[in-house]
Amino acid sequence: MKEFFPQIPVIKYEGPGSTNPLAFRHYNPDEIIDGGRMRDKLKFALAWWHTMCAEGTDMFGSGTMDKSFGGNTLMETYENKAYAAFELMNKLSVDYFCFHDRDLAPEGATIAESCANVKHIAGIVKELMAKYDKKLLWGTANCFGNPRYVHGAGTSCNADVFAFAAAQIKCALDTTIELGGQGYVFWGGREGYETLLNTDMGLELDNLARLLKMAAEYGRAHGFTGDFYIEPKPKEPTKHQYDFDASTVLAFLRKYDLTKDFKLNIEANHATLAGHTFQHELCVARINGAFGSIDANQGDMLLGWDTDQFPTNVYETTLCMLEVIRAGGFTNGGLNFDSKARRASMTDEDIVHSFIAGMDAFALGYKLALRIIKDGRIDEFVKARYASYSSGIGADIVSGKATLESLSDYAHSLGDVKSKDSGRQEYLENILNSIMFDR
Ligand code: XLS
Ligand code: CA
Ligand code: CA
């Protein structure tokens, strides 16, 4: 079989002392960590759209990278993307991948042709999955790129467009099931609005819920046992995306009784666009029993858009993994690199450096998160901070025994109360640094 990246070796673990740029220093796929192999705990996934398709175009210029992989026809190009993807995953010990229908295969003249194209490439992908022992983390449908979705898909003002989106989702879901996918993602794409002067928000949200319900019913009836996810994002492409952040999505899922089938796919860059930290969004998902999967990337804090950079900030990966551990680890979800090499990083080596950087940052973050838990000082501080709720009046509040009157009587008996409990943020930040760096 043709090799697409002949200059790239199989990337090996060489340990923290290595200066070989084509080696892992922290990700050691078969090493046991926290009771399992690192590769099974981190569940890294390649995002087909960025790695196999994105050519570095931006608003001001055309592509800087060639992702045709030597294909002479459109279909051959997409076939080659599949072969190249598995070669990369194999060389990088990335065990999962994620796709949109449109990344796998090009759109045809009709929905039937488009779906046949997806099924054709999925046939090749299925064989490659068996050959390389790779798995599908999640699939999704691109219901935002084609101009027909200018007003949204599930929230479009045009019922024919809604039906078209349903057909596309059915095909993408069938493909996900056929490939044994563990998840199916809905990212709102163009589900949002620009102005309320032309928008019936109530109807749009009701319709979006109808579409999700239909997808869940269809998936369950056709053997899909994985998780459906909604991926929150506050803005881009529309000014106001309906799936603004984790809390907004949870309210939506509860209103429409969708919590049984849907969890959250939290993306780091979307969290920061919403004005939250990545850790905040993960925590909201976790404490609401809705933690599902992660789109691993990072944004640029000086830019107001979705830059989808490979994650290298070890504070972020550490605090992220702390949340993942607290959530009990991944079940159907994993860490999908919804990330791309910068436009100016245009060589194949840059793709590999990007993955190594992201994977090492997460492997290191995982080890550091375990160290934080083992150290125990931060957890102990938090526990002690709320100790007043374990006995006396606090225990009555927590158990539901206390009433407004009983609390009023209690407060009157105190006469006055002062809070002298320091939050000790700097002390804790110093502990965090000490756990991360003092060795
Ligand atoms: C775009 C989203 C998208 C989803 C999948 O901003 O991150 O890539 O992850 O549709
Ligand atoms: Ca994403
Ligand atoms: Ca993104």
Coordinates of C-alpha atoms and ligand atoms in Angstrom, one line a residue:
M1 CA 0.0 0.0 0.0
K2 CA 1.2 3.5 -0.8
E3 CA 2.8 5.3 2.1
F4 CA 1.7 8.9 2.3
F5 CA 4.1 10.1 5.0
P6 CA 7.3 8.1 4.2
Q7 CA 9.5 10.6 6.1
I8 CA 7.5 10.1 9.3
P9 CA 8.5 7.2 11.4
V10 CA 6.3 5.4 14.0
I11 CA 6.4 7.8 16.9
K12 CA 7.8 6.1 20.0
Y13 CA 7.9 7.0 23.7
E14 CA 11.4 8.1 24.7
G15 CA 10.7 9.7 28.1
P16 CA 11.0 13.3 29.4
G17 CA 14.7 13.5 28.8
S18 CA 14.4 13.0 25.0
T19 CA 15.2 15.8 22.7
N20 CA 14.0 13.9 19.6
P21 CA 11.2 16.1 18.2
L22 CA 9.6 13.0 16.7
A23 CA 9.2 11.1 20.0
F24 CA 6.8 11.2 22.9
R25 CA 8.1 12.4 26.2
H26 CA 5.0 11.8 28.2
Y27 CA 2.5 9.7 26.2
N28 CA 3.5 6.1 26.5
P29 CA 0.5 4.3 25.0
D30 CA 0.8 0.9 26.7
E31 CA 2.0 2.2 30.1
I32 CA -0.5 1.5 32.9
I33 CA -1.8 4.7 34.5
D34 CA -4.7 5.0 37.0
G35 CA -5.6 1.3 36.4
G36 CA -5.5 1.1 32.6
R37 CA -3.4 1.6 29.5
M38 CA -2.7 5.3 28.8
R39 CA -4.2 4.9 25.3
D40 CA -7.5 3.6 26.7
K41 CA -7.7 6.2 29.4
L42 CA -7.0 9.2 27.2
K43 CA -8.8 7.9 24.1
F44 CA -7.2 10.4 21.6
A45 CA -9.0 10.9 18.4
L46 CA -8.1 12.5 15.1
A47 CA -10.6 15.1 13.7
W48 CA -10.9 14.2 10.1
W49 CA -11.9 17.7 9.1
H50 CA -8.9 19.5 10.4
T51 CA -6.2 16.8 9.8
M52 CA -7.3 15.4 6.5
C53 CA -9.2 18.3 5.0
A54 CA -8.3 21.8 6.3
E55 CA -5.8 23.3 3.9
G56 CA -5.1 26.5 5.8
T57 CA -7.6 28.8 4.2
D58 CA -8.6 31.9 6.1
M59 CA -10.8 34.9 5.4
F60 CA -7.8 36.7 3.7
G61 CA -6.2 33.9 1.8
S62 CA -6.2 30.5 0.2
G63 CA -4.8 27.3 1.4
T64 CA -1.1 26.8 2.3
M65 CA -1.3 23.0 2.6
D66 CA -2.1 20.3 0.1
K67 CA -4.6 17.8 1.4
S68 CA -5.3 16.0 -1.9
F69 CA -2.9 13.2 -1.0
G70 CA -2.1 12.6 -4.7
G71 CA -5.7 12.0 -5.8
N72 CA -6.4 12.5 -9.5
T73 CA -10.2 12.6 -9.1
L74 CA -12.4 13.9 -6.4
M75 CA -13.3 10.5 -5.2
E76 CA -9.7 9.2 -5.3
T77 CA -8.7 12.2 -3.2
Y78 CA -11.2 11.2 -0.5
E79 CA -10.1 7.6 -0.7
N80 CA -6.6 8.7 -0.2
K81 CA -7.5 10.8 2.8
A82 CA -8.8 7.6 4.4
Y83 CA -5.6 5.7 3.7
A84 CA -3.5 8.6 4.9
A85 CA -5.6 9.1 8.0
F86 CA -5.0 5.5 9.2
E87 CA -1.3 5.7 8.4
L88 CA -1.1 8.8 10.6
M89 CA -3.2 7.3 13.4
N90 CA -1.0 4.2 13.3
K91 CA 2.2 6.1 13.4
L92 CA 1.0 8.3 16.2
S93 CA -0.8 5.6 18.3
V94 CA -4.0 7.6 18.1
D95 CA -6.7 5.0 18.4
Y96 CA -9.9 6.9 17.5
F97 CA -11.2 9.3 14.9
C98 CA -14.2 11.6 14.4
F99 CA -15.8 12.7 11.2
H100 CA -18.5 14.9 9.6
D101 CA -20.2 13.3 6.5
R102 CA -18.7 16.0 4.3
D103 CA -15.1 15.3 5.5
L104 CA -15.4 11.7 4.6
A105 CA -16.8 12.2 1.2
P106 CA -17.8 15.0 -1.2
E107 CA -21.4 16.2 -1.6
G108 CA -23.1 14.8 -4.7
A109 CA -25.8 16.4 -6.9
T110 CA -28.5 14.8 -4.8
I111 CA -28.9 13.6 -1.3
A112 CA -28.9 10.1 -2.6
E113 CA -25.6 10.6 -4.3
S114 CA -24.1 12.3 -1.3
C115 CA -25.1 9.4 1.0
A116 CA -23.7 6.9 -1.5
N117 CA -20.4 8.8 -1.5
V118 CA -20.3 8.6 2.3
K119 CA -21.1 4.9 2.3
H120 CA -18.4 4.2 -0.3
I121 CA -15.7 5.8 1.8
A122 CA -17.1 4.3 5.0
G123 CA -16.6 0.9 3.4
I124 CA -12.9 1.6 3.0
V125 CA -12.7 3.1 6.5
K126 CA -14.3 0.0 7.9
E127 CA -11.6 -2.2 6.4
L128 CA -8.9 0.1 7.6
M129 CA -10.3 0.1 11.1
A130 CA -10.1 -3.7 11.3
K131 CA -6.6 -3.7 9.8
Y132 CA -5.2 -1.1 12.2
D133 CA -7.4 -1.8 15.2
K134 CA -8.8 1.8 15.3
K135 CA -12.2 2.9 16.5
L136 CA -14.8 5.6 15.7
L137 CA -15.2 8.0 18.7
W138 CA -18.1 9.9 17.1
G139 CA -19.7 10.9 13.8
T140 CA -21.7 13.9 12.8
A141 CA -23.3 15.6 9.8
N142 CA -22.1 18.9 8.4
C143 CA -25.4 20.8 8.3
F144 CA -23.8 24.2 8.1
G145 CA -21.4 24.4 5.2
N146 CA -23.8 24.2 2.2
P147 CA -25.5 27.5 1.5
R148 CA -28.9 25.8 1.9
Y149 CA -28.2 26.0 5.7
V150 CA -27.9 29.8 5.6
H151 CA -30.8 30.1 8.1
G152 CA -29.8 27.0 10.1
A153 CA -30.7 23.3 9.7
G154 CA -33.0 22.2 12.6
T155 CA -33.8 25.9 13.1
S156 CA -34.2 26.9 9.5
C157 CA -37.3 28.9 8.5
N158 CA -37.7 26.5 5.5
A159 CA -39.2 23.1 6.2
D160 CA -37.6 21.5 3.1
V161 CA -34.2 22.4 4.5
F162 CA -35.2 20.9 7.9
A163 CA -36.1 17.7 6.0
F164 CA -32.8 17.8 4.1
A165 CA -30.9 18.0 7.4
A166 CA -32.9 15.1 8.7
A167 CA -31.9 13.0 5.6
Q168 CA -28.2 14.0 6.1
I169 CA -28.3 13.1 9.8
K170 CA -30.0 9.8 9.0
C171 CA -27.1 8.9 6.7
A172 CA -24.4 10.1 9.0
L173 CA -26.0 8.2 11.9
D174 CA -26.3 5.0 9.8
T175 CA -22.7 5.3 9.0
T176 CA -21.7 5.9 12.6
I177 CA -23.7 2.8 13.6
E178 CA -22.1 0.8 10.8
L179 CA -18.6 1.8 11.9
G180 CA -19.4 0.9 15.6
G181 CA -19.2 4.6 16.7
Q182 CA -19.5 5.3 20.4
G183 CA -21.0 8.7 20.0
Y184 CA -22.9 11.0 17.7
V185 CA -22.4 14.8 17.9
F186 CA -24.7 17.7 17.2
W187 CA -22.8 20.9 17.0
G188 CA -25.3 23.7 16.3
G189 CA -23.5 25.0 13.2
R190 CA -25.8 27.7 12.0
E191 CA -28.5 27.0 14.7
G192 CA -28.7 30.5 16.0
Y193 CA -29.8 33.9 14.8
E194 CA -28.6 37.4 13.8
T195 CA -31.6 39.5 14.7
L196 CA -34.9 38.8 16.5
L197 CA -36.6 41.1 14.0
N198 CA -36.8 38.1 11.6
T199 CA -36.7 35.2 14.1
D200 CA -39.4 33.1 15.9
M201 CA -37.1 31.9 18.6
G202 CA -39.7 29.7 20.2
L203 CA -40.5 27.8 17.1
E204 CA -36.8 27.5 16.1
L205 CA -36.0 25.9 19.5
D206 CA -39.0 23.6 19.4
N207 CA -38.0 22.5 15.9
L208 CA -34.4 21.9 16.9
A209 CA -35.6 19.7 19.8
R210 CA -37.9 17.8 17.4
L211 CA -35.0 17.0 15.1
L212 CA -32.9 15.8 18.1
K213 CA -35.7 13.6 19.3
M214 CA -36.2 12.1 15.9
A215 CA -32.5 11.3 15.7
A216 CA -32.4 9.7 19.1
E217 CA -35.5 7.6 18.4
Y218 CA -34.1 6.5 15.1
G219 CA -30.6 5.7 16.5
R220 CA -32.0 3.7 19.4
A221 CA -34.3 1.8 17.0
H222 CA -31.4 1.0 14.8
G223 CA -28.9 -0.4 17.4
F224 CA -27.1 2.8 18.4
T225 CA -26.1 2.3 22.1
G226 CA -23.6 5.1 22.3
D227 CA -24.1 8.7 23.5
F228 CA -25.6 11.6 21.6
Y229 CA -23.8 14.8 22.4
I230 CA -24.5 18.4 22.0
E231 CA -21.4 20.6 21.7
P232 CA -22.0 24.0 23.1
K233 CA -20.5 27.1 21.4
P234 CA -21.6 30.7 22.1
K235 CA -21.0 32.4 18.8
E236 CA -19.5 31.8 15.3
P237 CA -20.9 31.4 12.8
T238 CA -24.0 33.2 14.0
K239 CA -24.0 36.1 16.4
H240 CA -26.1 34.2 18.9
Q241 CA -25.8 30.4 18.9
Y242 CA -28.6 28.6 20.7
D243 CA -26.2 26.2 22.3
F244 CA -24.3 29.0 24.0
D245 CA -22.6 27.1 26.8
A246 CA -23.1 23.9 29.0
S247 CA -25.7 25.5 31.3
T248 CA -27.8 26.8 28.4
V249 CA -27.7 23.4 26.7
L250 CA -28.7 21.6 29.9
A251 CA -31.7 23.9 30.3
F252 CA -32.6 23.1 26.7
L253 CA -32.2 19.3 27.2
R254 CA -34.3 19.4 30.3
K255 CA -37.1 21.5 28.8
Y256 CA -37.4 19.0 25.9
D257 CA -36.9 15.9 28.0
L258 CA -33.7 14.9 26.1
T259 CA -31.4 14.2 29.0
K260 CA -31.7 10.5 28.8
D261 CA -30.0 10.3 25.4
F262 CA -27.9 13.5 25.3
K263 CA -24.7 14.4 27.1
L264 CA -22.2 17.2 26.4
N265 CA -19.2 17.4 24.2
I266 CA -17.2 20.2 25.7
E267 CA -14.7 22.0 23.6
A268 CA -11.9 24.1 25.2
N269 CA -12.0 26.9 22.7
H270 CA -15.8 27.2 22.8
A271 CA -15.6 27.4 26.6
T272 CA -13.3 30.4 26.5
L273 CA -15.4 32.1 23.7
A274 CA -18.3 31.8 26.1
G275 CA -16.3 33.7 28.7
H276 CA -15.7 30.6 30.8
T277 CA -12.7 28.5 31.6
F278 CA -12.5 25.0 30.0
Q279 CA -12.6 23.6 33.5
H280 CA -15.8 25.5 34.4
E281 CA -17.6 24.0 31.4
L282 CA -16.4 20.5 32.3
C283 CA -17.4 20.9 35.9
V284 CA -20.9 22.1 34.9
A285 CA -21.2 19.0 32.7
R286 CA -19.9 16.7 35.5
I287 CA -22.1 18.0 38.4
N288 CA -25.1 17.6 36.2
G289 CA -24.4 14.1 35.2
A290 CA -23.9 15.2 31.6
F291 CA -20.2 14.8 31.1
G292 CA -19.6 13.0 27.8
S293 CA -16.7 13.8 25.6
I294 CA -14.1 16.5 24.9
D295 CA -13.0 18.4 21.9
A296 CA -9.4 19.0 22.9
N297 CA -7.8 22.3 21.6
Q298 CA -7.1 25.7 22.9
G299 CA -7.9 29.2 21.8
D300 CA -5.8 32.3 21.7
M301 CA -6.7 34.6 24.6
L302 CA -5.9 37.7 22.5
L303 CA -8.2 36.7 19.6
G304 CA -12.0 36.6 19.7
W305 CA -12.6 33.7 17.4
D306 CA -12.3 29.9 17.3
T307 CA -8.7 29.3 16.5
D308 CA -8.7 25.5 17.2
Q309 CA -5.1 25.3 18.2
F310 CA -3.5 22.1 19.3
P311 CA -3.5 22.1 23.2
T312 CA -0.1 22.8 24.7
N313 CA -1.1 24.7 27.9
V314 CA -0.3 22.1 30.6
Y315 CA -2.2 24.0 33.3
E316 CA -5.3 23.6 31.1
T317 CA -4.7 20.0 30.3
T318 CA -4.0 19.3 34.0
L319 CA -7.2 21.0 35.3
C320 CA -9.1 19.3 32.5
M321 CA -7.9 15.8 33.4
L322 CA -8.7 16.6 37.0
E323 CA -12.3 17.0 36.0
V324 CA -12.2 13.9 33.8
I325 CA -10.9 11.9 36.7
R326 CA -13.6 13.3 39.0
A327 CA -16.2 12.4 36.4
G328 CA -15.0 8.8 36.6
G329 CA -13.0 8.9 33.4
F330 CA -14.2 8.5 29.9
T331 CA -16.9 5.9 29.0
N332 CA -18.1 6.5 25.4
G333 CA -16.2 9.8 25.1
G334 CA -12.6 10.7 24.6
L335 CA -10.2 13.4 23.7
N336 CA -10.8 14.5 20.1
F337 CA -8.2 16.8 18.7
D338 CA -10.5 19.4 17.1
S339 CA -7.3 21.2 16.4
K340 CA -5.3 22.2 13.4
A341 CA -1.7 23.2 12.8
R342 CA -1.4 26.9 12.1
R343 CA -1.7 28.2 8.6
A344 CA 2.0 28.9 8.6
S345 CA 2.9 25.4 9.8
M346 CA 2.2 23.9 6.5
T347 CA 4.3 20.7 6.2
D348 CA 3.5 17.1 7.1
E349 CA 6.0 17.3 9.9
D350 CA 4.0 20.1 11.4
I351 CA 0.9 17.8 11.6
V352 CA 3.0 15.3 13.5
H353 CA 4.6 17.9 15.8
S354 CA 1.1 19.2 16.5
F355 CA -0.2 15.8 17.6
I356 CA 2.9 15.0 19.6
A357 CA 2.5 18.4 21.4
G358 CA -1.2 17.8 22.1
M359 CA -0.8 14.2 23.2
D360 CA 2.2 14.9 25.4
A361 CA 0.4 17.9 27.0
F362 CA -2.6 15.7 27.9
A363 CA -0.5 12.7 29.0
L364 CA 1.5 15.0 31.3
G365 CA -1.7 16.8 32.4
Y366 CA -3.1 13.4 33.4
K367 CA -0.1 12.5 35.4
L368 CA -0.1 15.9 37.1
A369 CA -3.9 15.6 37.9
L370 CA -3.3 12.3 39.5
R371 CA -0.5 13.9 41.5
I372 CA -2.8 16.6 42.7
I373 CA -5.3 14.0 43.9
K374 CA -2.6 12.0 45.6
D375 CA -1.2 15.0 47.2
G376 CA -4.6 15.8 48.7
R377 CA -3.9 19.3 50.0
I378 CA -6.3 21.0 47.5
D379 CA -9.1 18.5 48.1
E380 CA -8.6 18.7 51.8
F381 CA -8.8 22.5 51.7
V382 CA -12.0 22.5 49.8
K383 CA -13.5 19.9 52.2
A384 CA -12.5 21.9 55.2
R385 CA -13.9 25.1 53.6
Y386 CA -17.4 23.7 53.7
A387 CA -17.1 21.8 57.0
S388 CA -19.8 24.0 58.6
Y389 CA -22.4 22.0 56.5
S390 CA -21.4 18.7 58.1
S391 CA -22.9 19.3 61.5
G392 CA -25.3 21.5 63.4
I393 CA -27.2 24.1 61.4
G394 CA -25.3 23.4 58.2
A395 CA -26.3 19.7 58.4
D396 CA -29.9 20.8 58.9
I397 CA -29.7 22.9 55.8
V398 CA -28.2 20.1 53.7
S399 CA -30.7 17.5 55.0
G400 CA -33.7 19.7 54.3
K401 CA -34.6 19.9 58.0
A402 CA -34.0 23.6 58.2
T403 CA -36.8 26.1 57.2
L404 CA -36.7 29.8 56.7
E405 CA -38.2 30.3 60.2
S406 CA -35.8 27.9 61.9
L407 CA -32.9 29.6 60.2
S408 CA -34.2 33.0 61.2
D409 CA -34.5 31.9 64.8
Y410 CA -31.0 30.6 64.7
A411 CA -29.6 33.8 63.1
H412 CA -31.4 35.9 65.7
S413 CA -29.9 33.8 68.5
L414 CA -26.4 34.6 67.0
G415 CA -27.2 38.3 66.8
D416 CA -24.5 38.9 64.2
V417 CA -22.1 36.8 62.1
K418 CA -18.8 37.5 60.4
S419 CA -17.1 35.5 57.7
K420 CA -13.4 35.3 58.4
D421 CA -12.8 32.3 56.3
S422 CA -10.1 33.2 53.8
G423 CA -10.5 31.7 50.3
R424 CA -6.7 31.3 50.2
Q425 CA -6.5 31.5 46.4
E426 CA -2.8 32.4 46.3
Y427 CA -1.9 29.7 48.8
L428 CA -3.7 27.1 46.6
E429 CA -2.2 28.4 43.4
N430 CA 1.2 28.0 45.0
I431 CA 0.4 24.5 46.0
L432 CA -0.7 23.8 42.4
N433 CA 2.6 25.1 41.1
S434 CA 4.5 23.2 43.7
I435 CA 2.8 19.9 42.8
M436 CA 3.3 20.5 39.1
F437 CA 6.9 21.7 39.1
D438 CA 8.8 21.0 42.4
R439 CA 10.5 17.8 41.4
Ligands
XLS1 C1 -17.0 24.0 15.2 C2 -17.1 22.8 15.9 C3 -17.2 21.5 15.0 C4 -17.8 20.4 15.8 C5 -18.3 19.3 15.0 O1 -16.6 25.0 15.7 O2 -16.1 22.7 16.8 O3 -16.0 21.2 14.5 O4 -16.9 19.9 16.7 O5 -19.3 19.7 14.1
CA2 CA -15.6 21.0 18.1
CA3 CA -13.9 24.9 17.4

